[in-house]
Backbone as numpy.savetxt, mean C-alpha at the origin, in Angstrom:
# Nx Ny Nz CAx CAy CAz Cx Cy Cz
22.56 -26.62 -11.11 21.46 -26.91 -10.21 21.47 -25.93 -9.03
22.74 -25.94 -8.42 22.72 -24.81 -7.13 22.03 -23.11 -7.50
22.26 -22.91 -9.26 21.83 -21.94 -9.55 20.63 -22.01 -9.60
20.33 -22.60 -9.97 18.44 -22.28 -10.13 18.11 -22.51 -8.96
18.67 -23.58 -7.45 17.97 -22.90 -6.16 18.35 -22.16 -5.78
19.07 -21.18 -6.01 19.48 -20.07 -5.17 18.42 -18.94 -6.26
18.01 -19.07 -7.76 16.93 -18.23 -7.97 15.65 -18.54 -7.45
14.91 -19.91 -7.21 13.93 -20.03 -6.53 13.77 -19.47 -5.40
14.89 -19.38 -4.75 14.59 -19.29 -3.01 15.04 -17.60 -3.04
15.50 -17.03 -4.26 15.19 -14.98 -4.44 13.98 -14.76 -5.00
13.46 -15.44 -5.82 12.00 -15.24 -6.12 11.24 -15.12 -5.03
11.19 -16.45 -4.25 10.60 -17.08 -3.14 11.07 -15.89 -2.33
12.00 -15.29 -1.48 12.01 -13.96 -0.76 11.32 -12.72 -1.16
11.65 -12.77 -2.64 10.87 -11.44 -3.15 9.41 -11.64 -2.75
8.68 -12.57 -2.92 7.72 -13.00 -2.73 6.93 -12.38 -1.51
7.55 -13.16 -0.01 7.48 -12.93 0.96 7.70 -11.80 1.48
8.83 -11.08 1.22 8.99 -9.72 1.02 7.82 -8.73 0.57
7.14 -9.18 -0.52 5.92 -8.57 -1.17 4.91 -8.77 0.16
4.45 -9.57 0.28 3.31 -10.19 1.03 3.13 -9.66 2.62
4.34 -9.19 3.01 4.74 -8.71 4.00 4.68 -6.86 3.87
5.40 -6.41 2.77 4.87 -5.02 2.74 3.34 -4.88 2.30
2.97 -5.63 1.82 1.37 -5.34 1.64 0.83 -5.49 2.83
1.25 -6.31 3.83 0.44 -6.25 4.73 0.15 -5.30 5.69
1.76 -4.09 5.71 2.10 -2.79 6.35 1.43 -1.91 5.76
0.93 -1.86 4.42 0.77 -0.55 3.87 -0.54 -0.41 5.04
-0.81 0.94 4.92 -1.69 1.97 5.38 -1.60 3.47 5.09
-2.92 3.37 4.38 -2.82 4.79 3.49 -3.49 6.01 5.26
-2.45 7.43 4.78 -3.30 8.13 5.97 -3.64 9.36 5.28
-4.38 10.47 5.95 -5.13 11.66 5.89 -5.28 12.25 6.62
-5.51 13.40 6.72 -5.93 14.34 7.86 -6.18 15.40 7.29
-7.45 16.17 6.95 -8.27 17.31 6.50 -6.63 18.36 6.56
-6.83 19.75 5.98 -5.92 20.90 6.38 -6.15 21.23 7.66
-7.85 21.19 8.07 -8.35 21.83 9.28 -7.91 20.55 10.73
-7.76 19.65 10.37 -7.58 18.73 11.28 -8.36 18.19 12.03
-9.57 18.42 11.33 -10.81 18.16 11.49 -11.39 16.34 11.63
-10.65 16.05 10.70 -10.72 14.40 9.74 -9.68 13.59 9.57
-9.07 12.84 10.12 -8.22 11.95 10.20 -8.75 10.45 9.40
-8.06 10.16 8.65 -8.92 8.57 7.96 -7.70 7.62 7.82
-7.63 6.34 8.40 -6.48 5.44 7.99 -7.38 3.95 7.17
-6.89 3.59 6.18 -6.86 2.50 5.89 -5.99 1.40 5.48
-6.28 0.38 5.52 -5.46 -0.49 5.07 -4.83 -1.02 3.62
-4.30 -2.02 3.19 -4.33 -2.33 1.99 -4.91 -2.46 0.97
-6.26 -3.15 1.70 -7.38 -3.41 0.41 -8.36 -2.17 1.07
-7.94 -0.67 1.24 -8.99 0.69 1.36 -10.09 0.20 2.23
-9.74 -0.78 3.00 -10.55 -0.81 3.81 -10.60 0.53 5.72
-11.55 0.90 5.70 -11.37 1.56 6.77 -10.63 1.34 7.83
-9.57 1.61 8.72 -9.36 1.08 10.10 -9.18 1.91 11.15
-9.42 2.97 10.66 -9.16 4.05 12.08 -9.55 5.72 11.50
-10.93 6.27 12.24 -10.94 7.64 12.19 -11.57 8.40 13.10
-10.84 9.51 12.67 -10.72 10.73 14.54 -11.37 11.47 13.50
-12.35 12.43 14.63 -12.59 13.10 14.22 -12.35 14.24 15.71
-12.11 15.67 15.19 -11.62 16.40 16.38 -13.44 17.30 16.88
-13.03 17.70 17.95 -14.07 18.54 18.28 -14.51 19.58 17.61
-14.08 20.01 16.18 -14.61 21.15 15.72 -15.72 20.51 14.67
-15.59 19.17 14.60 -16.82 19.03 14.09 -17.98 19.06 14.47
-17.80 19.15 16.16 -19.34 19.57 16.43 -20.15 20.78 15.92
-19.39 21.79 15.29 -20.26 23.33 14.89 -20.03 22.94 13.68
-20.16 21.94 12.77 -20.63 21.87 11.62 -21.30 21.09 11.08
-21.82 21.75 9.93 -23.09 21.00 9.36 -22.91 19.34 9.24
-23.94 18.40 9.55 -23.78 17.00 9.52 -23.25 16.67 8.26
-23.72 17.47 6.54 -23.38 17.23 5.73 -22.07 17.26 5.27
-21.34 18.71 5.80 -20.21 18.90 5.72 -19.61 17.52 6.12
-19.84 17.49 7.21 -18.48 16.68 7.95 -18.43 15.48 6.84
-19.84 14.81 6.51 -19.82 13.89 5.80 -18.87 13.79 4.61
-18.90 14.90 4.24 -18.21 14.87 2.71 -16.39 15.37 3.29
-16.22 15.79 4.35 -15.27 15.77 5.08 -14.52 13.97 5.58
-15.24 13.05 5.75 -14.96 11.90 5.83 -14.47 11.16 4.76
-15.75 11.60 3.97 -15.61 10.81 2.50 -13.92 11.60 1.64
-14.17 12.37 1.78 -12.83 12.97 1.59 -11.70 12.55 1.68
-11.59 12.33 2.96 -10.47 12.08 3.84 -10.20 10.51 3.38
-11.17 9.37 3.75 -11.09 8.13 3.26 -11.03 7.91 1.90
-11.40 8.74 0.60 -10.46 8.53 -0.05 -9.05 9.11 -0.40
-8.76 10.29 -0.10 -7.29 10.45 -0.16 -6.58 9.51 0.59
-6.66 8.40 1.79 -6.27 7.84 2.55 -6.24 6.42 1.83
-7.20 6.27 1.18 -7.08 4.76 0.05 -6.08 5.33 -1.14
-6.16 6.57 -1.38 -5.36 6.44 -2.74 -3.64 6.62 -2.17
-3.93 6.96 -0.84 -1.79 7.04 -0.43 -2.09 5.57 -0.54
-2.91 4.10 -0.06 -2.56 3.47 0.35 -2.38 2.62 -0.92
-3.35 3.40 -2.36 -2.60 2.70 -3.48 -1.54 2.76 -3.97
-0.95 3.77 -3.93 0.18 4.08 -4.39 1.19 3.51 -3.18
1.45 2.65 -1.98 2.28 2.68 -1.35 1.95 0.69 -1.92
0.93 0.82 -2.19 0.59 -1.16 -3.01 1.41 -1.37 -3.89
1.34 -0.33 -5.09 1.97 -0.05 -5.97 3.39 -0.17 -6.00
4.02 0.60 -4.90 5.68 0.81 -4.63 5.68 -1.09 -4.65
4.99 -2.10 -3.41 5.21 -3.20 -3.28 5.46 -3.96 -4.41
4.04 -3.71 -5.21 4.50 -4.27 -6.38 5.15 -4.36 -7.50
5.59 -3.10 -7.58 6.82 -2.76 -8.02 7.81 -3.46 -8.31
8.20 -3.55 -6.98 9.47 -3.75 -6.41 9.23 -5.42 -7.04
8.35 -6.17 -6.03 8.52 -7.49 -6.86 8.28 -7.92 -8.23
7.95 -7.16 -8.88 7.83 -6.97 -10.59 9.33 -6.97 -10.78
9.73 -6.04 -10.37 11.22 -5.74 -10.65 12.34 -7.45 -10.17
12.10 -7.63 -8.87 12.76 -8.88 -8.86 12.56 -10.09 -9.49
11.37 -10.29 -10.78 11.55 -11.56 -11.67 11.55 -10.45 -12.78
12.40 -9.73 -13.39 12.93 -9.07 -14.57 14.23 -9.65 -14.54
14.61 -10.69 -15.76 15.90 -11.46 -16.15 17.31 -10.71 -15.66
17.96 -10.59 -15.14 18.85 -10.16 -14.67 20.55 -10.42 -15.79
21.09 -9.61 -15.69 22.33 -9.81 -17.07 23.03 -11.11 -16.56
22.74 -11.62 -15.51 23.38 -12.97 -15.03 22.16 -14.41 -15.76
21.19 -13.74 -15.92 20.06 -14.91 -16.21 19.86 -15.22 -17.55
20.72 -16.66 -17.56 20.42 -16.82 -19.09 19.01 -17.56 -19.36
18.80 -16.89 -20.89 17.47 -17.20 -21.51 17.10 -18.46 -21.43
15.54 -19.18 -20.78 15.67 -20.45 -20.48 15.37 -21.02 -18.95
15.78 -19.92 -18.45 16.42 -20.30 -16.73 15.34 -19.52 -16.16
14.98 -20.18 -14.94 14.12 -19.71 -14.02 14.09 -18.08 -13.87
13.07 -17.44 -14.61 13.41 -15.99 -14.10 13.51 -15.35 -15.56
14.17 -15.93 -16.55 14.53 -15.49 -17.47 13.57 -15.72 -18.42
């Protein structure tokens, strides 16, 4: 019995553990020119972008596709840093050579 709560309550951390780095991720960007800065969050949602003064001498279109740019390379770091999260807790309910077949986990 002590064994299976002591796997509930590592699941149960992994868990929280998960829920908690998802909530840190934030994917970032910044053009080569340094023009475009884009941060988002977990679910690629927007939360923060600079743009520097050299975008004033360029075309409105440019910059646009300069944004769009930027916000998605900035969603896709922030998939791949989702990814690492989930990972990781994928990895902590994989049966362990201690977990016999049957048993929480296993």
């Amino acid at each position: 019995m002590d064994a299976l709560v002591a796997q509930a309550t590592q699941k149960l951390e992994a868990l929280e553990a998960a829920l908690y780095g998802l909530k840190q991720v934030r994917g970032r960007f910044t053009t080569e020119d340094g023009a475009v800065s884009a941060e988002v969050n977990s679910d690629g949602a927007l939360v923060a972008l600079q743009l520097s003064e050299s975008v004033t001498a360029m075309p409105p279109a440019e910059v646009g596709r300069l944004i769009l740019w930027a916000c998605r390379q900035a969603a896709e770091d922030a998939g791949t840093q989702r990814s690492k999260v989930v990972a990781t807790l994928n990895e902590s309910f994989v049966p362990g050579q201690q977990d016999a077949p049957g048993t929480l986990g296993g």
